XYZ file of C-alpha atoms in Angstrom:
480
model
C 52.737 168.196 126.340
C 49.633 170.135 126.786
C 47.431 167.358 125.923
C 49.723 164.788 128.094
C 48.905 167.601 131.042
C 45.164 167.700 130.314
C 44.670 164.022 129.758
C 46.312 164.041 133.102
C 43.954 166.195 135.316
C 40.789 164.368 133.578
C 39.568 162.168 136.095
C 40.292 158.419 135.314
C 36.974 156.586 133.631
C 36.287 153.706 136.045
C 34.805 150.311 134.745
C 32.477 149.977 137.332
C 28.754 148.449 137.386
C 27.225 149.168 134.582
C 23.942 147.980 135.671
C 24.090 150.810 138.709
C 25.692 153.313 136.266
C 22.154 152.600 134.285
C 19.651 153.339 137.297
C 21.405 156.339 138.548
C 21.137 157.297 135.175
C 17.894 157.314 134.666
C 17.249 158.449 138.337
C 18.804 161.720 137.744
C 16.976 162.149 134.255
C 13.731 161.652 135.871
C 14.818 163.759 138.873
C 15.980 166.668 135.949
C 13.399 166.704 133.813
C 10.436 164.389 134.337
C 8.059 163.698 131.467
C 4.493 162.390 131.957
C 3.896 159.224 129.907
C 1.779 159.327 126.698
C -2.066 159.061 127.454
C -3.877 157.129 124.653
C -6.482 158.862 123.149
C -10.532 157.619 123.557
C -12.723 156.123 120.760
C -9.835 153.913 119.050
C -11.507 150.765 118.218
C -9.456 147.862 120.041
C -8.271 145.516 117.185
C -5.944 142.571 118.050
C -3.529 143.266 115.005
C -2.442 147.111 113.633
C -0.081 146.706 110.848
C 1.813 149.302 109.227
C 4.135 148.215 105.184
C 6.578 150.781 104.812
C 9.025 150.604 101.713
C 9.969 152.285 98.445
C 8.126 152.460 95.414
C 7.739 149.012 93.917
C 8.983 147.386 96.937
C 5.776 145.202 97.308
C 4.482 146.502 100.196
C 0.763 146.972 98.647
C 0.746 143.055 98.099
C 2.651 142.363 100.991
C -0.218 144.357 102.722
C -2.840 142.737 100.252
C -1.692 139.144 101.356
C -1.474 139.897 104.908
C -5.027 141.103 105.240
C -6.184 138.246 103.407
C -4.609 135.554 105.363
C -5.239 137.020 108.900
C -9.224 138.866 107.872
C -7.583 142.555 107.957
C -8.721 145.791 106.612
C -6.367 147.712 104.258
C -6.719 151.131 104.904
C -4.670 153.006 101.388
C -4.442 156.828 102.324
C -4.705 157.447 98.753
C -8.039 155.361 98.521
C -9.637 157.110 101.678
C -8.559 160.525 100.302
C -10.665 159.741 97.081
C -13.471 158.391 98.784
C -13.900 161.133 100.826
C -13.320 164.193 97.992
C -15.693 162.080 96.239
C -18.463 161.751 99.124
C -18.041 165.863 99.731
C -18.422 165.989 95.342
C -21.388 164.250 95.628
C -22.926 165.944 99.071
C -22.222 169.762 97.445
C -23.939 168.043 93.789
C -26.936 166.936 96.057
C -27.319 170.609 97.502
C -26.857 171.985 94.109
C -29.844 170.302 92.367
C -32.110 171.269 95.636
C -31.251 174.759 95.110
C -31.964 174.591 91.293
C -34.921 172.330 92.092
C -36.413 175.316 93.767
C -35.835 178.029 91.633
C -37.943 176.005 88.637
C -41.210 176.827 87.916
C -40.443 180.662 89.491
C -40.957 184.411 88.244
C -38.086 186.701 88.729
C -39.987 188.652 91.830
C -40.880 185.315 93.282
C -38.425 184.135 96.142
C -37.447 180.443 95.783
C -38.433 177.869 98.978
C -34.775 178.284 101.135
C -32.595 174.843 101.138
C -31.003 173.849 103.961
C -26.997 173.382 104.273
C -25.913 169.985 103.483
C -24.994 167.568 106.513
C -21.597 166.378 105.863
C -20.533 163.797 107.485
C -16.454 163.813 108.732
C -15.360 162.222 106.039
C -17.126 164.348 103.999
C -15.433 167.613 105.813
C -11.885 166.171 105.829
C -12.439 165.153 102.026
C -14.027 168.817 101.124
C -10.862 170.894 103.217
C -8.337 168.292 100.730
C -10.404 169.233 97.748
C -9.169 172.750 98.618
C -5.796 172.071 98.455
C -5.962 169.615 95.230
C -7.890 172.603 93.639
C -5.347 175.253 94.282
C -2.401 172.437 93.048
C -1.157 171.644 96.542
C -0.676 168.754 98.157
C -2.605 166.844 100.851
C -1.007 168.468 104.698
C 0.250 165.714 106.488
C -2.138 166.814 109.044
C -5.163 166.241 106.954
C -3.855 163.001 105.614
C -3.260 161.196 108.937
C -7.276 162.679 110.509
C -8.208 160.656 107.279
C -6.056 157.790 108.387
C -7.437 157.815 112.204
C -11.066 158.358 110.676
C -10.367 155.417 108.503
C -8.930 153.321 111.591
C -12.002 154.095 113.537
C -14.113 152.597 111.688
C -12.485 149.130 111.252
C -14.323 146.191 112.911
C -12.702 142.741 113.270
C -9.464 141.995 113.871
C -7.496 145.143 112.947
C -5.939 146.492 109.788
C -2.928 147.186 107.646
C -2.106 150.840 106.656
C -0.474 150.385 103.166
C 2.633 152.538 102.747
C 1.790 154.919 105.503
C 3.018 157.235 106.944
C 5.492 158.118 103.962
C 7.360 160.677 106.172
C 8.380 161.701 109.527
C 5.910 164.243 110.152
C 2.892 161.414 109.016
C 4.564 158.759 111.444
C 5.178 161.389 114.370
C 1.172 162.973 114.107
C -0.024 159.414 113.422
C 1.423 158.350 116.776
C 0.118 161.465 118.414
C -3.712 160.044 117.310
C -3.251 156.704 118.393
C -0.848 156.491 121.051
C -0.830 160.098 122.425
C 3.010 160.823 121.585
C 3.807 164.458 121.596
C 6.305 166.698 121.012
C 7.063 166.493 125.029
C 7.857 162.884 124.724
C 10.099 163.002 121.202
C 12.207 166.328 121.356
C 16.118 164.981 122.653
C 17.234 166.327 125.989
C 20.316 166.492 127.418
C 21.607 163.659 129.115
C 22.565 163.807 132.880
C 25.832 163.465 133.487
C 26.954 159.845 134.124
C 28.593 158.612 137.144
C 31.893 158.512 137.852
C 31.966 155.924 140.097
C 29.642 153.764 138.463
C 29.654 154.871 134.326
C 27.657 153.782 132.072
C 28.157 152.253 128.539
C 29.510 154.294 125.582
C 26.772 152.888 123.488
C 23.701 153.526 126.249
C 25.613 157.015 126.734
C 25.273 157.900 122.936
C 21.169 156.232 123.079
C 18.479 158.634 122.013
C 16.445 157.843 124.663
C 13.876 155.441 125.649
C 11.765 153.671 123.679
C 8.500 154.907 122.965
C 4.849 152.930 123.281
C 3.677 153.147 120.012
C 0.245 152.952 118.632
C 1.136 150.289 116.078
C 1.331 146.137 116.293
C 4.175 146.218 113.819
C 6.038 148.240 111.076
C 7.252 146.482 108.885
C 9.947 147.999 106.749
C 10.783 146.573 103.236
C 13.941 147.046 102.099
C 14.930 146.864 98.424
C 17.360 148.351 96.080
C 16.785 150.260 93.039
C 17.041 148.050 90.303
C 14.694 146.138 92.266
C 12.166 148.570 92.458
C 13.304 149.232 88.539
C 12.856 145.740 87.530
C 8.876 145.350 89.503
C 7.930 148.674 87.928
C 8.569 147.478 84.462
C 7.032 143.757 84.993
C 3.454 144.486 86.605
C 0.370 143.013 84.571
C -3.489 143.040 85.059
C -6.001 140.931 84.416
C -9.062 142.803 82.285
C -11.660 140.192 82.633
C -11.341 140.103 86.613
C -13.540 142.662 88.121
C -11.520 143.292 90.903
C -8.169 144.110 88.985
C -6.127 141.144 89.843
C -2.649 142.639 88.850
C 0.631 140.069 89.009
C 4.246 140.694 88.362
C 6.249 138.480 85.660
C 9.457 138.141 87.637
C 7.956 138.436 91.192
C 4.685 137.335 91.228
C 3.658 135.071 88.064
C 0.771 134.124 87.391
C -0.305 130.383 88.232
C 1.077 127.910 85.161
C -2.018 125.747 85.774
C -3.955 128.500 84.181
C -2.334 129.573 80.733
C -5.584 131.172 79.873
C -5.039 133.749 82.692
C -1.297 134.307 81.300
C -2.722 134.707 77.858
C -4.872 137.656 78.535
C -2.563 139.739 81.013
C -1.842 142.948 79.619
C 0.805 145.508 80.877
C -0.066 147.730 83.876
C 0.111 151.483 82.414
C 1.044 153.618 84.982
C 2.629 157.146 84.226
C 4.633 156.506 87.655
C 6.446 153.598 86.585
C 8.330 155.415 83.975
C 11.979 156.213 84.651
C 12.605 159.826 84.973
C 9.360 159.248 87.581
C 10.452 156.307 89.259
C 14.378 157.692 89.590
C 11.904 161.240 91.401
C 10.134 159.347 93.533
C 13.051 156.830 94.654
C 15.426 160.059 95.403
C 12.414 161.662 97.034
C 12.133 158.279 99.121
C 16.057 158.171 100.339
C 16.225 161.630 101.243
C 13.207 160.916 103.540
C 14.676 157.618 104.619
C 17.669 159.092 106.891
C 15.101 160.792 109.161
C 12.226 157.728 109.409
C 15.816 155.326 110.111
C 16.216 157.965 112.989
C 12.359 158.488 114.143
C 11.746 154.610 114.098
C 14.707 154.096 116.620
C 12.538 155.518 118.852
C 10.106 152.793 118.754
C 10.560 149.250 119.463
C 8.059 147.318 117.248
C 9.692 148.714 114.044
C 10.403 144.791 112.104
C 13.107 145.159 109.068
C 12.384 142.595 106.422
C 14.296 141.844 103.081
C 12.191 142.758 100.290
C 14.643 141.109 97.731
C 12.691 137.479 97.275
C 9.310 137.003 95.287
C 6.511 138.472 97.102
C 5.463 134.754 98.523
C 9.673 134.860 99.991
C 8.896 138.445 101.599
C 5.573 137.641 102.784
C 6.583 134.381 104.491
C 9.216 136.601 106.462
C 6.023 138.640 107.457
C 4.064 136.001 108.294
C 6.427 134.455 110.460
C 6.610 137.071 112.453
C 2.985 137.422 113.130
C 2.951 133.653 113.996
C 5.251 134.549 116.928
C 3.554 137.410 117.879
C 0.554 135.318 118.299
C 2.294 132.422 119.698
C 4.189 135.052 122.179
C 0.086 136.535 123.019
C -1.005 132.454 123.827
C 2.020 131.892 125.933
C 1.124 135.397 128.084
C -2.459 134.316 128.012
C -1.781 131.167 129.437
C 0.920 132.350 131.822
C -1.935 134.776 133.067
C -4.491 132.469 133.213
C -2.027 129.973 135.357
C -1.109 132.923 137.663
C -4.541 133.459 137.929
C -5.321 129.972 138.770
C -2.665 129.871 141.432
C -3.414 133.311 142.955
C -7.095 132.085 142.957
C -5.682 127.950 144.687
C -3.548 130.487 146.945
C -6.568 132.694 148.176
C -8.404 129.394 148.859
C -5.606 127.647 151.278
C -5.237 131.259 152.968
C -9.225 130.881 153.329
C -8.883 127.453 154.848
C -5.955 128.612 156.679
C -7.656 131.348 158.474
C -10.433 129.371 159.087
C -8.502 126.364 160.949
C -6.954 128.894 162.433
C -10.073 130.288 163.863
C -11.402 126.586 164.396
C -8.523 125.951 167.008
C -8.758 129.226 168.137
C -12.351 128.905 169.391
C -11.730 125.065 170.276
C -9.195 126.490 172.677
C -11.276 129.219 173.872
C -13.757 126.743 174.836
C -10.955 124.530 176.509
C -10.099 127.385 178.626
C -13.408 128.429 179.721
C -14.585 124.914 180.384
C -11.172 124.473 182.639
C -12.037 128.106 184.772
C -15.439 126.748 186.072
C -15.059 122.818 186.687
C -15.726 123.720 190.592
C -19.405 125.533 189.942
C -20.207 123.077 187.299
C -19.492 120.205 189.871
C -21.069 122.023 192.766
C -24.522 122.707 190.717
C -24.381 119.053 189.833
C -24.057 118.195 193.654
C -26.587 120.277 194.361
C -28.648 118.440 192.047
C -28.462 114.988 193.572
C -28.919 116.255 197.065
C -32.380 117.958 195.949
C -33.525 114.945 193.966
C -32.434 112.785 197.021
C -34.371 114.869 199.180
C -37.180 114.863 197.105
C -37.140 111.061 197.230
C -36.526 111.502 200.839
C -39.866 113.393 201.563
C -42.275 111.618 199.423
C -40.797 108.362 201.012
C -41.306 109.907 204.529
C -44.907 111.335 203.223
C -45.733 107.976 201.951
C -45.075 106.089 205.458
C -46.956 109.360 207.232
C -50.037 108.450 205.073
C -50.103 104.938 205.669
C -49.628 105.254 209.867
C -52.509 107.828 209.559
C -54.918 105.310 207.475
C -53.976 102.875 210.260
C -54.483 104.712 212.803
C -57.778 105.595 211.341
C -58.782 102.955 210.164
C -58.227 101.234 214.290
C -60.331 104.217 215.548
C -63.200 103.527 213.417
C -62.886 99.579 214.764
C -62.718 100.803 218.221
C -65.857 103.132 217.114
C -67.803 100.789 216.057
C -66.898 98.164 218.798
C -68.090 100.708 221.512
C -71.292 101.447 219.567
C -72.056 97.997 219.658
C -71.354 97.475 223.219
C -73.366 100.794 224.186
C -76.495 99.753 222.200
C -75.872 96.125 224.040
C -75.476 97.716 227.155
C -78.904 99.831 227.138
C -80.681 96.640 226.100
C -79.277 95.053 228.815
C -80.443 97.506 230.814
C -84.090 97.439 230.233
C -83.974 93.774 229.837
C -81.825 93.446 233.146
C -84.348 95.698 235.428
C -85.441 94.744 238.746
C -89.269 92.898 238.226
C -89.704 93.959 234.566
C -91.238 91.016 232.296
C -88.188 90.100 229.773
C -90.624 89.758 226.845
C -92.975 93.178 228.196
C -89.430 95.199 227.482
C -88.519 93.736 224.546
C -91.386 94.622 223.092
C -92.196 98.515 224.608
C -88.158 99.096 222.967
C -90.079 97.638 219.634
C -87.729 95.220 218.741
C -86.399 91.907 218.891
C -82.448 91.058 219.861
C -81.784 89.515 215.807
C -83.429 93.510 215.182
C -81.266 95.113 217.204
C -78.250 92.976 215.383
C -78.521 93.678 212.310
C -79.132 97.695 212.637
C -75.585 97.507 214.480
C -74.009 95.951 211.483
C -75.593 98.291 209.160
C -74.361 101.088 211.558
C -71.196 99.661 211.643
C -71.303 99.269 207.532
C -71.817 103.151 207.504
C -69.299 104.212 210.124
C -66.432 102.564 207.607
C -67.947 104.121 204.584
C -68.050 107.704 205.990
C -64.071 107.072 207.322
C -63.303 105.371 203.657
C -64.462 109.297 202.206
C -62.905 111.035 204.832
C -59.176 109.198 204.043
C -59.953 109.485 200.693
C -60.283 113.609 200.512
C -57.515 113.639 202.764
């Protein structure tokens, strides 16, 4: 009855949107407690592919991680390997410094003090490999801290197309540092919270209720988790052989990975692989080690969405088809975005250029109609000033006609008074012959001859008069 009663006052659970449910979900988280995203961290080199084999001992994922590099020209970065190299190049630095200091003690009395020897310059590698030399020394094991520097300082200096981190990290505090160094993941971003309360109205899900969160953006291209069982692992720890005669240790597997039948020499001389950590009490250590660790990855690598399962079961050529293939669609997925930028490109770029012509057509009819107006608000001035034109140039025409007609009535005139001039000059010379000739009792021929000159004389200096009269009026008209 009491549970009937409380069942009772429990609001009802409504089936409502579950898609509204979701974003007022999240709205209230981010309202609650907001969390800055993850910041990369500088100096990562920027490699197309970043591969990660994760599995149990013997589950393949060193060849798996071996073929993979070779097929797509990767880098295989083994934690193990870089951990040697770099004890090794810090063994080798402190030997250096060693046989200076001895160097300069040679040759020396015991009051004589030798030439000082400068510190050795260690390189990071060198440093990271010295501080794990401590802990090897004193019969620790490598931090996880130290181990993943080594991985980053590894990872920044691949060049090409990326790399492949064989069977790292091992455990969640490797995989949850690791993606602190190369995807900025911190403990801000991977600690649970509480989840806000979900709406009544508008619920969400049970199973997006019970989620641990969202996704994280990891550092990684892939993780790629082989999954085997232990007889399995039992049966490729007990079948591994090696080549002697090939330099670089070509090792194959009798069950898994045979070696080629066109090549019974090769078979002839494998020999077993001897390797302490293949025998049983060893392998059983390291396989419950493994499972006790592989609760907690199952439950870090939910967080993370590039996290690829793959069924380690099959031959190695099997499992790394199943790896393959999903590269091949990762790459085919990074063409199709590619060209679904580059056509969004192209039409954002076609669309900029109509809006161009656009604009300017609209500015084209925009000025054309500008023009139209301004030529329609002045038609009246523009006619007038072209009135005013013709009526000056017909004036014009009208004066030089009238100055033309003027100039000719004056020459006329002129040109009568000089023929009246000369007509009276000629009658007054005529008349003061006359005169003389036509006195009372003179002797006709005595006055002709006191004047000096006969009548054809007195002719001819009238017509030369005459001739002289029109040439001085000719000048005058002319400077007029």
């Amino acid at each position: 009855a009491a549970a009937a009663a409380a069942a009772a006052a429990e609001p009802p659970r409504l089936e409502g949107n579950t898609l509204l449910g979701q974003a007022i979900r999240d709205i209230r988280r981010l309202v609650q407690d907001p969390v800055p995203p993850p910041v990369k961290p500088e100096g990562l080199p920027q490699t197309a592919f970043r591969f990660s084999v994760l599995g149990a001992p013997f589950s393949g994922a060193s060849r798996v991680s071996a073929r993979l590099a070779e097929e797509m020209g990767l880098e295989v970065i083994s934690v193990d390997a870089v951990v040697r190299d770099a004890v090794a190049e810090f063994e080798q630095a402190m030997t250096e410094h060693d046989e200076a200091v001895a160097a300069s003690k040679e040759g020396l009395e015991e009051d004589q003090e030798p030439e000082p020897v400068p510190d050795p310059e260690l390189s990071d590698a060198a440093i990271l490999g010295g501080r794990a030399r401590e802990r090897l020394a004193e019969g620790e094991v490598v931090p996880d801290a130290l181990l993943v520097l080594l991985a980053v300082h590894a990872i920044k200096g691949v060049e090409g197309e990326g790399y492949v981190l064989d069977g790292f990290p091992a455990s969640v505090g490797q995989a949850r540092l690791l993606e602190r160094e190369l995807a900025g993941i911190d403990d801000v971003h991977t600690v649970p919270r509480e989840p806000p309360p979900s709406s009544l109205l508008a619920p969400c899900p049970p199973a997006e209720e019970e989620a641990g969160g969202a996704k994280l953006p990891s550092g990684l291209t892939f993780y790629f988790r082989l999954a085997v069982d232990a007889e399995t692992q039992r049966r490729r720890a007990l079948g591994r052989m090696v080549d002697p005669e090939d330099p670089k240790g070509a090792s194959y597997h009798l069950e898994f990975d045979p070696p080629p039948e066109s090549d019974p020499a090769l078979a002839a001389r494998l020999v077993p692989v001897e390797d302490p950590q293949a025998a049983d009490a060893l392998l059983l250590q390291r396989s419950a080690s493994f499972s006790e660790e592989k609760a907690a990855m199952d439950v870090w690598f939910g967080r993370l969405d590039n996290v690829v399962p793959v069924d380690g079961e099959g031959a190695v050529d099997e499992v790394f088809g199943l790896v393959l293939g999903r590269v091949e669609r990762l790459k085919q997925q990074r063409e199709d975005e590619e060209a679904a930028r580059q056509a969004e490109a192209e039409a954002a770029r076609q669309a900029a250029e109509a809006e161009k012509a656009r604009q300017e057509a609209v500015k084209a009819r925009q000025e054309a109609e500008k023009a139209r107006k301004e030529a329609e608000a002045i038609p009246d001035e523009v006619h007038q000033e072209l009135a005013d034109a013709r009526a000056a140039a017909a004036m014009a025409a009208v004066e030089r006609e009238h100055e033309a007609a003027m100039a000719a009535k004056f020459a006329a005139e002129e040109a009568e008074i000089a023929t009246r001039d000369k007509e009276l000059n000629k009658l007054s010379l005529r008349d003061q012959i006359d005169k003389k000739i036509n006195e009372p009792n003179a002797d006709p021929k005595i006055q002709v001859r006191r004047l000096g000159i006969s009548v054809a004389d007195v002719d001819s200096r009238l017509d030369m008069l005459s001739q002289r009269v029109d040439n001085l009026k000719s000048e005058a008209l002319s400077k007029r």
